[in-house]
Short mmCIF file of C-alpha atoms in Angstrom, two decimals:
data_model
loop_
_atom_site.label_atom_id
_atom_site.label_comp_id
_atom_site.label_asym_id
_atom_site.label_seq_id
_atom_site.Cartn_x
_atom_site.Cartn_y
_atom_site.Cartn_z
CA MET G 1 8.17 6.36 52.74
CA LYS G 2 10.73 6.99 50.02
CA GLY G 3 9.43 4.00 48.08
CA LEU G 4 5.85 5.22 48.41
CA ALA G 5 6.81 8.73 47.31
CA LEU G 6 8.62 7.37 44.28
CA ASN G 7 5.57 5.31 43.31
CA VAL G 8 3.37 8.41 43.57
CA VAL G 9 5.71 10.41 41.37
CA VAL G 10 5.86 7.63 38.77
CA ALA G 11 2.06 7.33 38.82
CA LEU G 12 1.68 11.08 38.30
CA ILE G 13 4.13 11.05 35.39
CA ILE G 14 2.25 8.17 33.73
CA ALA G 15 -1.06 9.98 34.26
CA VAL G 16 0.26 13.20 32.71
CA ILE G 17 1.69 11.32 29.71
CA GLY G 18 -1.62 9.49 29.30
CA VAL G 19 -3.64 12.72 29.31
CA PHE G 20 -1.18 14.39 26.93
CA THR G 21 -1.29 11.43 24.52
CA PHE G 22 -5.10 11.40 24.60
CA ILE G 23 -5.24 15.10 23.76
CA MET G 24 -2.77 14.59 20.92
CA LEU G 25 -4.82 11.72 19.54
CA ILE G 26 -8.04 13.70 19.34
CA THR G 27 -6.74 17.15 18.46
CA GLY G 28 -3.05 17.10 17.65
CA ASN G 29 -0.25 15.62 15.62
CA LEU G 30 -0.99 11.98 16.42
CA GLN G 31 -4.56 12.12 15.10
CA ASN G 32 -3.75 11.43 11.46
CA ALA G 33 -1.28 8.67 12.30
CA ALA G 34 -3.72 6.95 14.67
CA THR G 35 -6.58 7.24 12.17
CA THR G 36 -4.46 5.78 9.38
CA ILE G 37 -3.34 2.79 11.46
CA TYR G 38 -6.87 2.14 12.71
CA CYS G 39 -8.61 2.42 9.32
CA ASN G 40 -5.96 0.46 7.41
CA THR G 41 -6.55 -2.41 9.85
CA TYR G 42 -10.33 -2.16 9.68
CA VAL G 43 -10.90 -3.61 6.20
CA LYS G 44 -8.64 -6.60 6.83
CA LEU G 45 -10.47 -7.42 10.06
CA VAL G 46 -13.90 -7.09 8.42
CA ASN G 47 -12.89 -9.54 5.70
CA LEU G 48 -12.17 -12.15 8.36
CA ILE G 49 -15.73 -12.00 9.73
CA PRO G 50 -17.76 -14.96 8.41
CA SER G 51 -20.99 -13.02 7.87
CA VAL G 52 -22.96 -11.91 4.84
CA GLU G 53 -23.32 -8.22 5.66
CA GLY G 54 -20.51 -7.39 8.06
CA PRO G 55 -20.28 -4.19 10.13
CA THR G 56 -20.52 -0.66 8.79
CA THR G 57 -17.35 1.30 8.23
CA PRO G 58 -16.69 3.51 11.31
CA GLU G 59 -17.37 7.21 10.84
CA LEU G 60 -13.73 7.91 11.73
CA CYS G 61 -12.63 6.03 8.62
CA ILE G 62 -14.80 7.88 6.15
CA PHE G 63 -13.13 11.20 7.00
CA ARG G 64 -16.48 12.97 7.41
CA THR G 65 -17.39 12.65 3.74
CA SER G 66 -20.47 11.18 2.13
CA ILE G 67 -18.88 7.89 1.09
CA LYS G 68 -21.14 5.92 -1.22
CA ARG G 69 -22.02 2.40 -0.07
CA GLN G 70 -22.83 -0.01 -2.87
CA ASP G 71 -23.43 -3.74 -3.29
CA LEU G 72 -21.08 -5.33 -5.82
CA GLU G 73 -23.19 -8.18 -7.15
CA GLY G 74 -22.05 -11.17 -9.19
CA THR G 75 -19.51 -13.95 -9.03
CA ASP G 76 -18.23 -14.03 -12.63
CA ASN G 77 -14.68 -12.73 -13.05
CA LYS G 78 -15.35 -10.58 -16.11
CA ILE G 79 -18.57 -9.08 -14.77
CA VAL G 80 -17.11 -8.19 -11.38
CA SER G 81 -13.90 -6.85 -12.97
CA ARG G 82 -15.93 -4.60 -15.28
CA LYS G 83 -18.09 -3.29 -12.42
CA LEU G 84 -15.05 -2.71 -10.24
CA LEU G 85 -13.32 -0.77 -13.02
CA ALA G 86 -16.43 1.42 -13.38
CA TYR G 87 -16.21 2.35 -9.69
CA ILE G 88 -12.48 3.08 -10.01
CA ILE G 89 -13.04 5.38 -13.00
CA SER G 90 -15.98 7.06 -11.27
CA CYS G 91 -13.80 7.79 -8.23
CA TRP G 92 -11.07 9.25 -10.43
CA LYS G 93 -13.56 11.51 -12.23
CA ASP G 94 -14.96 12.71 -8.90
CA ILE G 95 -11.47 13.73 -7.80
CA GLU G 96 -10.85 15.58 -11.07
CA ASN G 97 -14.19 17.39 -10.88
CA LEU G 98 -13.95 18.28 -7.18
CA ARG G 99 -10.20 19.09 -7.38
CA ILE G 100 -9.62 17.41 -4.04
CA GLU G 101 -6.15 17.73 -2.53
CA SER G 102 -6.38 15.17 0.25
CA ASP G 103 -7.20 11.50 0.75
CA TYR G 104 -10.81 10.90 -0.26
CA PRO G 105 -12.88 7.70 0.13
CA CYS G 106 -15.26 7.24 -2.79
CA TYR G 107 -16.99 3.87 -2.35
CA GLU G 108 -17.51 1.14 0.16
CA LEU G 109 -18.36 -1.95 -1.88
CA ARG G 110 -20.11 -4.93 -0.28
CA LEU G 111 -19.52 -8.23 -2.08
CA SER G 112 -22.33 -10.76 -2.19
CA GLY G 113 -20.11 -13.76 -1.55
CA ARG G 114 -17.23 -15.68 -2.99
CA ILE G 115 -16.35 -14.58 -6.52
CA GLU G 116 -14.02 -15.89 -9.19
CA ASN G 117 -10.53 -14.51 -8.64
CA VAL G 118 -10.35 -10.86 -9.71
CA THR G 119 -6.88 -9.34 -10.00
CA GLU G 120 -5.37 -6.03 -11.07
CA GLU G 121 -4.44 -7.72 -14.34
CA ASN G 122 -8.09 -8.63 -15.02
CA VAL G 123 -9.25 -5.08 -14.39
CA SER G 124 -6.39 -3.59 -16.44
CA ARG G 125 -7.11 -5.89 -19.36
CA ILE G 126 -10.66 -4.53 -19.56
CA LEU G 127 -9.37 -0.97 -19.17
CA ILE G 128 -7.05 -1.43 -22.14
CA ARG G 129 -9.51 -3.28 -24.36
CA GLU G 130 -12.68 -1.27 -23.72
CA ASP G 131 -11.55 2.14 -22.50
CA HIS G 132 -8.15 2.33 -24.26
CA CYS G 133 -6.73 3.95 -21.11
CA ASN G 134 -8.60 7.19 -21.76
CA SER G 135 -10.36 7.51 -18.39
CA ILE G 136 -7.50 6.46 -16.09
CA GLU G 137 -4.00 5.07 -16.60
CA ASN G 138 -2.17 2.09 -15.12
CA SER G 139 1.46 1.95 -16.18
CA ASP G 140 1.92 -1.32 -14.24
CA TYR G 141 0.17 -3.01 -17.16
CA ASN G 142 1.39 -0.79 -20.01
CA CYS G 143 -1.74 1.34 -19.91
CA GLY G 144 -0.48 4.91 -20.15
CA ALA G 145 2.51 6.52 -18.48
CA LYS G 146 1.19 6.94 -14.92
CA ASN G 147 0.39 4.45 -12.17
CA GLN G 148 -3.08 5.67 -11.23
CA ILE G 149 -4.47 2.39 -9.86
CA ILE G 150 -3.00 0.95 -6.65
CA TRP G 151 -3.99 -2.65 -5.89
CA ASP G 152 -3.86 -2.83 -2.08
CA ILE G 153 -5.42 -6.28 -1.75
CA GLU G 154 -3.89 -8.74 0.70
CA GLY G 155 -2.34 -11.78 -0.96
CA ASN G 156 0.09 -14.63 -0.59
CA ILE G 157 3.72 -15.09 -1.60
CA LEU G 158 3.96 -17.94 -4.10
CA SER G 159 7.64 -18.13 -5.03
CA LEU G 160 10.33 -15.76 -3.83
CA ASN G 161 14.01 -15.81 -2.91
CA GLU G 162 16.89 -13.42 -2.30
CA THR G 163 18.06 -13.53 -5.93
CA ILE G 164 14.64 -12.49 -7.25
CA ILE G 165 14.40 -9.61 -4.78
CA ALA G 166 17.94 -8.39 -5.56
CA ASP G 167 17.23 -8.46 -9.31
CA VAL G 168 13.91 -6.61 -9.08
CA ILE G 169 15.36 -3.91 -6.81
CA ASN G 170 18.25 -3.39 -9.23
CA ASN G 171 15.80 -3.12 -12.13
CA LYS G 172 13.46 -0.73 -10.30
CA THR G 173 16.02 1.51 -8.57
CA VAL G 174 16.53 4.97 -10.09
CA PRO G 175 18.54 6.70 -11.45
CA SER G 176 20.66 3.54 -11.71
CA GLN G 177 21.52 0.30 -9.92
CA ILE G 178 23.34 0.60 -6.58
CA PRO G 179 23.94 -2.36 -7.31
CA VAL G 180 22.34 -4.75 -4.80
CA ASN G 181 23.56 -8.34 -4.43
CA ILE G 182 22.00 -11.32 -2.64
CA PHE G 183 24.25 -10.84 0.40
CA MET G 184 22.50 -7.52 1.04
CA ILE G 185 19.08 -9.18 1.14
CA PRO G 186 18.00 -10.43 4.58
CA ASN G 187 16.42 -13.87 4.86
CA LEU G 188 12.81 -13.90 3.67
CA SER G 189 11.84 -17.52 4.29
CA SER G 190 9.41 -16.51 7.06
CA LEU G 191 7.41 -14.17 4.82
CA VAL G 192 3.96 -15.43 3.82
CA LYS G 193 1.71 -12.44 3.10
CA LYS G 194 1.98 -9.56 0.62
CA SER G 195 1.69 -7.04 3.47
CA GLU G 196 4.68 -8.66 5.18
CA LEU G 197 6.69 -8.33 1.98
CA GLU G 198 5.74 -4.66 1.68
CA LYS G 199 7.04 -3.94 5.18
CA TYR G 200 10.16 -5.96 4.39
CA LEU G 201 10.81 -3.80 1.30
CA GLN G 202 10.33 -0.60 3.29
CA GLU G 203 12.35 -1.43 6.38
CA GLU G 204 14.40 -4.64 6.41
CA ILE G 205 15.96 -4.37 2.94
CA PRO G 206 17.13 -0.72 3.00
CA GLY G 207 18.50 -1.24 6.50
CA SER G 208 20.43 -4.30 5.37
CA ILE G 209 21.73 -2.56 2.23
CA CYS G 210 23.02 0.36 4.28
CA ASN G 211 24.61 -1.92 6.89
CA ASN G 212 26.47 -3.79 4.16
CA LEU G 213 27.65 -0.64 2.40
CA SER G 214 28.62 1.12 5.62
CA ALA G 215 30.81 -1.84 6.57
CA SER G 216 33.30 -0.48 4.06
CA PRO G 217 35.60 2.13 5.69
CA ASN G 218 35.17 4.55 2.79
CA MET G 219 31.35 4.36 2.50
CA THR G 220 28.38 5.66 4.49
CA CYS G 221 24.72 4.98 3.85
CA SER G 222 21.40 6.16 5.28
CA TYR G 223 17.85 5.58 4.16
CA THR G 224 14.36 7.06 4.41
CA SER G 225 11.09 5.19 3.95
CA GLY G 226 7.88 6.99 3.02
CA VAL G 227 4.44 5.80 1.95
CA ASN G 228 5.75 3.97 -1.11
CA ILE G 229 9.21 5.41 -1.80
CA VAL G 230 12.43 4.14 -0.22
CA GLY G 231 15.39 6.50 -0.62
CA LEU G 232 19.05 5.70 0.01
CA ASN G 233 21.82 8.29 0.41
CA ILE G 234 25.22 6.73 -0.29
CA THR G 235 28.44 8.66 0.24
CA ASN G 236 31.89 7.69 -0.98
CA LEU G 237 34.28 9.26 1.54
CA THR G 238 37.34 8.67 -0.63
CA ILE G 239 36.19 10.79 -3.55
CA LYS G 240 33.76 12.82 -1.42
CA THR G 241 30.66 12.28 -3.54
CA SER G 242 27.10 11.47 -2.50
CA GLU G 243 24.44 9.80 -4.58
CA TYR G 244 20.71 9.37 -4.00
CA PHE G 245 18.90 6.23 -5.10
CA SER G 246 15.25 5.29 -4.70
CA TYR G 247 12.76 2.55 -5.50
CA ASN G 248 8.98 2.48 -5.50
CA THR G 249 7.52 -0.38 -3.45
CA ASP G 250 4.21 -0.21 -5.36
CA GLU G 251 6.06 -0.86 -8.61
CA ILE G 252 8.00 -3.76 -7.13
CA LEU G 253 4.88 -5.43 -5.69
CA SER G 254 3.03 -5.00 -8.98
CA TYR G 255 5.94 -6.50 -10.92
CA LEU G 256 6.08 -9.49 -8.59
CA GLU G 257 2.35 -9.92 -9.04
CA LYS G 258 2.62 -9.81 -12.83
CA THR G 259 5.39 -12.40 -12.78
CA ARG G 260 3.34 -14.69 -10.48
CA LYS G 261 5.67 -14.40 -7.51
CA ILE G 262 2.83 -13.11 -5.35
CA TYR G 263 -0.92 -13.43 -5.82
CA SER G 264 -3.54 -11.08 -4.38
CA PRO G 265 -6.96 -11.69 -5.91
CA ILE G 266 -10.35 -10.50 -4.75
CA ASN G 267 -12.25 -13.70 -4.01
CA THR G 268 -13.37 -14.09 -0.38
CA GLN G 269 -13.37 -10.43 0.64
CA ARG G 270 -16.58 -9.06 2.15
CA VAL G 271 -15.86 -5.39 1.68
CA LEU G 272 -13.67 -3.22 -0.55
CA LEU G 273 -12.83 0.44 -0.22
CA ILE G 274 -12.27 2.54 -3.33
CA LYS G 275 -10.39 5.67 -2.27
CA TYR G 276 -8.19 8.40 -3.68
CA ASP G 277 -4.68 8.40 -2.26
CA TYR G 278 -3.41 11.96 -2.40
CA LEU G 279 0.31 11.22 -1.93
CA ARG G 280 0.29 8.58 -4.66
CA GLU G 281 -2.11 10.58 -6.87
CA SER G 282 -3.91 7.30 -7.54
CA VAL G 283 -7.13 5.46 -6.87
CA MET G 284 -6.58 2.66 -4.37
CA VAL G 285 -8.53 -0.59 -4.25
CA LYS G 286 -8.21 -1.74 -0.65
CA GLY G 287 -9.37 -5.05 0.74
#
């Protein structure tokens, strides 16, 4: 009887938690988090479907706005890059005109088939040559002072090791180097995809840096990881001073792309989303 009663109590607890979680998902604090996880996964799954048209973006992922669905025709690199840039600029102008202060999906682009590799560099080259960075900026490629184009296209790691990662973090950390050495960088031999590297930069590396620094009896370290900013608070207990350091994962990924350490072209994708990312204050190309 005691065993049966315990099982009933456990079942009731699980049921209550399930109902509570469901309510939170549809009306409460977990709604935004669940929507983000679901919709960020959607595009990657669609691009794996070997069909010409593919499914329509779920209503949940268009945030109840009138997202524009367009066919992105062509296979030539220059033509597709120019068309893609036009959609990016159009999205940016919409945000400026509407003065939107939240994430906003502008376009769902359907690609006709395999295209010649289109990269952020291709698009930025046209932006510099033909627009002179007047309509939108992209500091990743020396086009203005702001990073207003985020290239969130899945790609592959070509050539990477602990020394390269340590050097790029030191160069991208503000206000100064920590500094980071190769012994603070966890093994990355298992990493294959760009998305895996992004997670590694946001979680594994700051955790390893803090563990190494905190091993010293006169140092403590803690870190925070946001959408694209990793912050580290380092305290020297001997002289009782604390310093804050941070690096931008978007900048690091873009640098590694420019230096051919990773490669994330648009070539076999079936669908792209052009959206405004409010936290980054940038237009994101997601695929």
